[in-house]
Amino acid sequence: MTLAGVPSKRPVLLVGLIGGLLALTAGYLNAICLLFWDRSVTHATGLLTKTSTNILMDSLTDFLINLLQLCCFLMGAITSSSMVGAHRKFVGGLQYSPVLAVMGTIMLVISLLGVKGTAACLIVTFVAGMQNAMTTYFSGAIVRTTHVTGTLTDMGIEIAKIVRKIDERWWKVQVLTCFLLGFFFGGILGTLATLTTSSSVALIFPSIVYFGLAVGNYFYHLLHPKNDTKVTPEVESQSVVEQSEVEPKSVVEVV
């Protein structure tokens, strides 16, 4: 049985582990950039608030940097979505491996080149935008891995349903908990990295994660091609509203 109903333990475990690992990576990157360069990189809400306050605080430099970060996050999302496709398909497939490989390559390059400060934060923000778009595209917004606002909101909604005994989905609470814990422990690992290594060395870890997931996804779908669901033009042309009414049956096929 898939995650559309009462799921088996294996799919929930896969979604939780892989999504949790991506969330851990995001928490790790955010902690590194906060502690090394005093800038958050994995979510846009705080950046937009800072950008708006900078206008009246006579801080033109900070305004421009925050604005650039917002643009980088947006461009990362555009790049990722363009590589995978233009419509949410709710399916896993080989198309996610190139996205992960590009993210891993970017992190490896800035690590080897020793990119630091504002430049590093802008590039990492771009990667965060790619990751968030990739997981959101894949899952229809069930999987968010670069911030916890949506995760906590979804947990609250699901817990309320459980309390009221309406469409009880414990599996989703469990998966969201994995993402929340992943981001939390990623922050701890990022803090340890800043205390024990240089920024260049610390940025290698995300690269390893992204390359590992890219290779794992590639070989999984190479060995299990029947799991790649084909989407017809008719399905792709459905509106977002129509798609949101259907639980994504292929959510078990994580990246």
mmCIF file of C-alpha atoms in Angstrom:
data_model
loop_
_atom_site.group_PDB
_atom_site.id
_atom_site.type_symbol
_atom_site.label_atom_id
_atom_site.label_comp_id
_atom_site.label_asym_id
_atom_site.label_seq_id
_atom_site.Cartn_x
_atom_site.Cartn_y
_atom_site.Cartn_z
ATOM 1 C CA MET A 1 0.000 0.000 0.000
ATOM 2 C CA THR A 2 1.314 3.471 -0.843
ATOM 3 C CA LEU A 3 1.444 6.624 1.205
ATOM 4 C CA ALA A 4 -1.886 7.661 -0.272
ATOM 5 C CA GLY A 5 -3.563 5.565 2.375
ATOM 6 C CA VAL A 6 -2.152 3.622 5.303
ATOM 7 C CA PRO A 7 1.418 3.057 4.147
ATOM 8 C CA SER A 8 3.735 0.161 4.749
ATOM 9 C CA LYS A 9 6.694 0.754 7.034
ATOM 10 C CA ARG A 10 9.264 0.632 4.236
ATOM 11 C CA PRO A 11 7.975 3.591 2.146
ATOM 12 C CA VAL A 12 7.552 5.755 5.246
ATOM 13 C CA LEU A 13 11.077 4.858 6.299
ATOM 14 C CA LEU A 14 12.448 5.785 2.859
ATOM 15 C CA VAL A 15 10.659 9.109 2.736
ATOM 16 C CA GLY A 16 11.659 9.925 6.300
ATOM 17 C CA LEU A 17 15.309 8.955 5.857
ATOM 18 C CA ILE A 18 15.953 10.638 2.527
ATOM 19 C CA GLY A 19 13.879 13.728 3.266
ATOM 20 C CA GLY A 20 15.388 13.870 6.747
ATOM 21 C CA LEU A 21 18.891 13.680 5.265
ATOM 22 C CA LEU A 22 18.131 16.589 2.934
ATOM 23 C CA ALA A 23 16.680 18.565 5.854
ATOM 24 C CA LEU A 24 19.803 17.764 7.892
ATOM 25 C CA THR A 25 21.947 19.102 5.058
ATOM 26 C CA ALA A 26 19.896 22.308 4.914
ATOM 27 C CA GLY A 27 20.139 22.787 8.679
ATOM 28 C CA TYR A 28 23.863 22.150 8.450
ATOM 29 C CA LEU A 29 24.356 24.748 5.704
ATOM 30 C CA ASN A 30 22.229 27.321 7.481
ATOM 31 C CA ALA A 31 24.206 26.905 10.707
ATOM 32 C CA ILE A 32 27.534 27.215 8.895
ATOM 33 C CA CYS A 33 26.578 30.401 7.085
ATOM 34 C CA LEU A 34 25.059 31.889 10.243
ATOM 35 C CA LEU A 35 28.098 31.164 12.378
ATOM 36 C CA PHE A 36 30.830 31.880 9.823
ATOM 37 C CA TRP A 37 29.267 34.866 8.051
ATOM 38 C CA ASP A 38 26.146 35.841 10.042
ATOM 39 C CA ARG A 39 23.714 35.089 7.208
ATOM 40 C CA SER A 40 20.865 32.596 6.904
ATOM 41 C CA VAL A 41 20.598 30.916 3.520
ATOM 42 C CA THR A 42 17.910 28.235 3.466
ATOM 43 C CA HIS A 43 14.676 30.225 3.670
ATOM 44 C CA ALA A 44 13.412 33.462 2.194
ATOM 45 C CA THR A 45 11.026 34.809 4.861
ATOM 46 C CA GLY A 46 13.711 36.271 7.100
ATOM 47 C CA LEU A 47 15.607 37.564 4.080
ATOM 48 C CA LEU A 48 12.568 39.450 2.826
ATOM 49 C CA THR A 49 12.016 40.996 6.272
ATOM 50 C CA LYS A 50 15.650 42.086 6.437
ATOM 51 C CA THR A 51 15.433 43.516 2.948
ATOM 52 C CA SER A 52 12.391 45.603 3.831
ATOM 53 C CA THR A 53 13.890 46.892 7.090
ATOM 54 C CA ASN A 54 17.159 47.806 5.370
ATOM 55 C CA ILE A 55 15.310 50.370 3.259
ATOM 56 C CA LEU A 56 14.588 52.544 6.298
ATOM 57 C CA MET A 57 17.740 51.711 8.252
ATOM 58 C CA ASP A 58 20.138 53.383 5.802
ATOM 59 C CA SER A 59 21.885 50.104 5.168
ATOM 60 C CA LEU A 60 22.268 50.051 1.381
ATOM 61 C CA THR A 61 24.938 47.346 1.367
ATOM 62 C CA ASP A 62 22.863 44.941 3.454
ATOM 63 C CA PHE A 63 19.794 45.768 1.377
ATOM 64 C CA LEU A 64 21.589 44.838 -1.840
ATOM 65 C CA ILE A 65 23.059 41.639 -0.387
ATOM 66 C CA ASN A 66 19.701 40.479 0.979
ATOM 67 C CA LEU A 67 18.053 41.324 -2.324
ATOM 68 C CA LEU A 68 20.711 39.323 -4.156
ATOM 69 C CA GLN A 69 20.117 36.379 -1.823
ATOM 70 C CA LEU A 70 16.396 36.446 -2.592
ATOM 71 C CA CYS A 71 17.210 36.481 -6.301
ATOM 72 C CA CYS A 72 19.646 33.583 -5.862
ATOM 73 C CA PHE A 73 17.024 31.511 -4.044
ATOM 74 C CA LEU A 74 14.537 32.243 -6.826
ATOM 75 C CA MET A 75 17.046 31.423 -9.555
ATOM 76 C CA GLY A 76 17.922 28.169 -7.814
ATOM 77 C CA ALA A 77 14.256 27.189 -7.770
ATOM 78 C CA ILE A 78 13.885 28.123 -11.441
ATOM 79 C CA THR A 79 16.993 26.143 -12.390
ATOM 80 C CA SER A 80 15.934 23.030 -10.488
ATOM 81 C CA SER A 81 12.381 23.073 -11.820
ATOM 82 C CA SER A 82 13.623 23.642 -15.370
ATOM 83 C CA MET A 83 15.852 20.582 -15.120
ATOM 84 C CA VAL A 84 13.077 18.333 -13.832
ATOM 85 C CA GLY A 85 10.128 19.711 -15.764
ATOM 86 C CA ALA A 86 7.415 22.314 -15.715
ATOM 87 C CA HIS A 87 4.668 20.372 -13.947
ATOM 88 C CA ARG A 88 4.416 18.544 -10.643
ATOM 89 C CA LYS A 89 4.293 14.854 -11.519
ATOM 90 C CA PHE A 90 4.373 13.255 -8.065
ATOM 91 C CA VAL A 91 6.828 10.655 -9.347
ATOM 92 C CA GLY A 92 10.434 9.770 -8.756
ATOM 93 C CA GLY A 93 12.821 9.162 -11.631
ATOM 94 C CA LEU A 94 16.250 9.563 -13.132
ATOM 95 C CA GLN A 95 15.598 13.269 -13.743
ATOM 96 C CA TYR A 96 16.341 14.054 -10.107
ATOM 97 C CA SER A 97 19.912 12.730 -10.226
ATOM 98 C CA PRO A 98 21.256 15.553 -12.456
ATOM 99 C CA VAL A 99 19.756 18.138 -10.089
ATOM 100 C CA LEU A 100 21.421 16.508 -7.094
ATOM 101 C CA ALA A 101 24.675 16.143 -9.025
ATOM 102 C CA VAL A 102 24.678 19.844 -9.960
ATOM 103 C CA MET A 103 24.054 20.787 -6.329
ATOM 104 C CA GLY A 104 26.895 18.524 -5.217
ATOM 105 C CA THR A 105 29.225 19.943 -7.865
ATOM 106 C CA ILE A 106 28.492 23.527 -6.851
ATOM 107 C CA MET A 107 29.212 22.770 -3.195
ATOM 108 C CA LEU A 108 32.414 20.927 -4.074
ATOM 109 C CA VAL A 109 33.681 23.745 -6.301
ATOM 110 C CA ILE A 110 33.158 26.517 -3.735
ATOM 111 C CA SER A 111 34.807 24.305 -1.145
ATOM 112 C CA LEU A 112 37.872 23.602 -3.288
ATOM 113 C CA LEU A 113 38.159 27.234 -4.389
ATOM 114 C CA GLY A 114 37.841 28.437 -0.802
ATOM 115 C CA VAL A 115 34.942 30.777 -1.548
ATOM 116 C CA LYS A 116 33.939 32.607 1.630
ATOM 117 C CA GLY A 117 31.793 35.406 2.973
ATOM 118 C CA THR A 118 29.001 36.983 0.965
ATOM 119 C CA ALA A 119 29.916 35.131 -2.221
ATOM 120 C CA ALA A 120 29.652 31.771 -0.455
ATOM 121 C CA CYS A 121 26.311 32.708 1.098
ATOM 122 C CA LEU A 122 24.875 33.744 -2.264
ATOM 123 C CA ILE A 123 25.926 30.464 -3.869
ATOM 124 C CA VAL A 124 24.630 28.363 -0.978
ATOM 125 C CA THR A 125 21.333 30.249 -1.135
ATOM 126 C CA PHE A 126 21.109 29.314 -4.815
ATOM 127 C CA VAL A 127 21.661 25.641 -3.902
ATOM 128 C CA ALA A 128 19.018 25.875 -1.163
ATOM 129 C CA GLY A 129 16.558 27.198 -3.732
ATOM 130 C CA MET A 130 17.361 24.246 -5.979
ATOM 131 C CA GLN A 131 16.833 21.753 -3.156
ATOM 132 C CA ASN A 132 13.573 23.271 -1.973
ATOM 133 C CA ALA A 133 12.127 23.398 -5.490
ATOM 134 C CA MET A 134 13.210 19.824 -6.199
ATOM 135 C CA THR A 135 11.539 18.332 -3.132
ATOM 136 C CA THR A 136 8.463 20.546 -3.406
ATOM 137 C CA TYR A 137 8.090 19.680 -7.090
ATOM 138 C CA PHE A 138 8.473 15.982 -6.374
ATOM 139 C CA SER A 139 5.979 15.788 -3.547
ATOM 140 C CA GLY A 140 3.385 18.453 -4.247
ATOM 141 C CA ALA A 141 4.598 20.372 -1.164
ATOM 142 C CA ILE A 142 4.417 17.341 1.132
ATOM 143 C CA VAL A 143 8.209 17.373 1.441
ATOM 144 C CA ARG A 144 9.858 20.661 2.452
ATOM 145 C CA THR A 145 13.490 20.261 3.408
ATOM 146 C CA THR A 146 15.104 23.701 3.665
ATOM 147 C CA HIS A 147 12.951 25.265 6.396
ATOM 148 C CA VAL A 148 10.645 24.144 9.196
ATOM 149 C CA THR A 149 7.803 26.687 9.031
ATOM 150 C CA GLY A 150 5.813 24.589 6.594
ATOM 151 C CA THR A 151 6.800 21.410 8.409
ATOM 152 C CA LEU A 152 5.467 22.651 11.749
ATOM 153 C CA THR A 153 2.318 23.951 10.071
ATOM 154 C CA ASP A 154 1.661 20.592 8.400
ATOM 155 C CA MET A 155 2.317 18.775 11.675
ATOM 156 C CA GLY A 156 -0.220 20.989 13.429
ATOM 157 C CA ILE A 157 -2.812 20.307 10.735
ATOM 158 C CA GLU A 158 -2.282 16.544 10.849
ATOM 159 C CA ILE A 159 -2.307 16.398 14.667
ATOM 160 C CA ALA A 160 -5.570 18.355 14.704
ATOM 161 C CA LYS A 161 -7.073 15.842 12.267
ATOM 162 C CA ILE A 162 -5.924 12.978 14.462
ATOM 163 C CA VAL A 163 -7.410 14.569 17.577
ATOM 164 C CA ARG A 164 -10.711 15.096 15.778
ATOM 165 C CA LYS A 165 -10.448 11.622 14.197
ATOM 166 C CA ILE A 166 -10.735 13.073 10.694
ATOM 167 C CA ASP A 167 -8.515 11.499 8.021
ATOM 168 C CA GLU A 168 -5.933 10.276 10.538
ATOM 169 C CA ARG A 169 -2.511 10.095 8.906
ATOM 170 C CA TRP A 170 0.067 9.163 11.496
ATOM 171 C CA TRP A 171 2.506 8.343 8.709
ATOM 172 C CA LYS A 172 2.666 12.002 7.705
ATOM 173 C CA VAL A 173 3.333 13.122 11.285
ATOM 174 C CA GLN A 174 6.144 10.580 11.480
ATOM 175 C CA VAL A 175 7.672 11.751 8.198
ATOM 176 C CA LEU A 176 7.418 15.427 9.152
ATOM 177 C CA THR A 177 9.030 14.642 12.499
ATOM 178 C CA CYS A 178 11.994 13.152 10.622
ATOM 179 C CA PHE A 179 12.367 16.403 8.672
ATOM 180 C CA LEU A 180 12.135 18.512 11.817
ATOM 181 C CA LEU A 181 14.722 16.422 13.648
ATOM 182 C CA GLY A 182 16.931 16.363 10.561
ATOM 183 C CA PHE A 183 17.051 20.151 10.391
ATOM 184 C CA PHE A 184 17.707 20.355 14.143
ATOM 185 C CA PHE A 185 20.584 17.880 14.145
ATOM 186 C CA GLY A 186 21.937 19.458 10.976
ATOM 187 C CA GLY A 187 22.281 22.677 12.947
ATOM 188 C CA ILE A 188 24.203 20.818 15.643
ATOM 189 C CA LEU A 189 26.552 19.257 13.083
ATOM 190 C CA GLY A 190 27.023 22.629 11.413
ATOM 191 C CA THR A 191 27.949 24.189 14.738
ATOM 192 C CA LEU A 192 30.474 21.427 15.426
ATOM 193 C CA ALA A 193 31.936 21.949 11.959
ATOM 194 C CA THR A 194 32.429 25.686 12.532
ATOM 195 C CA LEU A 195 34.140 24.986 15.851
ATOM 196 C CA THR A 196 36.516 22.351 14.505
ATOM 197 C CA THR A 197 37.175 23.064 10.813
ATOM 198 C CA SER A 198 37.474 25.843 8.268
ATOM 199 C CA SER A 199 34.546 26.895 6.119
ATOM 200 C CA SER A 200 36.088 25.240 3.057
ATOM 201 C CA VAL A 201 36.320 21.874 4.784
ATOM 202 C CA ALA A 202 32.866 22.234 6.325
ATOM 203 C CA LEU A 203 31.263 22.718 2.894
ATOM 204 C CA ILE A 204 32.471 19.314 1.687
ATOM 205 C CA PHE A 205 29.844 17.407 3.704
ATOM 206 C CA PRO A 206 26.812 18.708 1.754
ATOM 207 C CA SER A 207 28.598 17.843 -1.477
ATOM 208 C CA ILE A 208 29.038 14.254 -0.310
ATOM 209 C CA VAL A 209 25.349 14.010 0.615
ATOM 210 C CA TYR A 210 24.145 15.372 -2.716
ATOM 211 C CA PHE A 211 26.463 13.160 -4.773
ATOM 212 C CA GLY A 212 25.504 10.130 -2.697
ATOM 213 C CA LEU A 213 21.796 10.718 -3.238
ATOM 214 C CA ALA A 214 22.346 11.386 -6.952
ATOM 215 C CA VAL A 215 24.204 8.103 -7.433
ATOM 216 C CA GLY A 216 21.756 6.163 -5.243
ATOM 217 C CA ASN A 217 18.749 7.536 -7.120
ATOM 218 C CA TYR A 218 20.370 6.813 -10.488
ATOM 219 C CA PHE A 219 21.086 3.178 -9.772
ATOM 220 C CA TYR A 220 17.759 2.618 -8.030
ATOM 221 C CA HIS A 221 15.769 3.750 -11.056
ATOM 222 C CA LEU A 222 18.199 2.077 -13.441
ATOM 223 C CA LEU A 223 17.541 -1.239 -11.704
ATOM 224 C CA HIS A 224 13.807 -0.580 -11.192
ATOM 225 C CA PRO A 225 12.658 1.182 -14.387
ATOM 226 C CA LYS A 226 9.079 -0.021 -13.882
ATOM 227 C CA ASN A 227 8.796 2.355 -10.929
ATOM 228 C CA ASP A 228 9.147 5.384 -13.217
ATOM 229 C CA THR A 229 5.578 6.385 -13.865
ATOM 230 C CA LYS A 230 4.966 8.056 -17.214
ATOM 231 C CA VAL A 231 2.757 11.104 -17.191
ATOM 232 C CA THR A 232 0.541 11.781 -20.189
ATOM 233 C CA PRO A 233 0.085 15.286 -21.626
ATOM 234 C CA GLU A 234 -3.477 15.202 -20.344
ATOM 235 C CA VAL A 235 -2.293 14.705 -16.773
ATOM 236 C CA GLU A 236 0.402 17.349 -17.135
ATOM 237 C CA SER A 237 -2.166 19.883 -18.294
ATOM 238 C CA GLN A 238 -4.258 19.572 -15.145
ATOM 239 C CA SER A 239 -4.448 22.683 -12.995
ATOM 240 C CA VAL A 240 -2.649 22.962 -9.680
ATOM 241 C CA VAL A 241 -6.038 22.890 -7.959
ATOM 242 C CA GLU A 242 -6.987 19.630 -9.630
ATOM 243 C CA GLN A 243 -3.636 18.058 -8.774
ATOM 244 C CA SER A 244 -3.814 19.173 -5.150
ATOM 245 C CA GLU A 245 -7.031 17.225 -4.683
ATOM 246 C CA VAL A 246 -5.239 13.948 -5.397
ATOM 247 C CA GLU A 247 -2.861 12.426 -2.867
ATOM 248 C CA PRO A 248 0.460 11.810 -4.653
ATOM 249 C CA LYS A 249 0.570 8.051 -5.082
ATOM 250 C CA SER A 250 4.226 8.021 -6.009
ATOM 251 C CA VAL A 251 5.533 9.850 -2.961
ATOM 252 C CA VAL A 252 7.265 6.648 -1.938
ATOM 253 C CA GLU A 253 9.606 7.050 -4.889
ATOM 254 C CA VAL A 254 11.737 9.655 -3.162
ATOM 255 C CA VAL A 255 14.192 11.371 -5.477
#
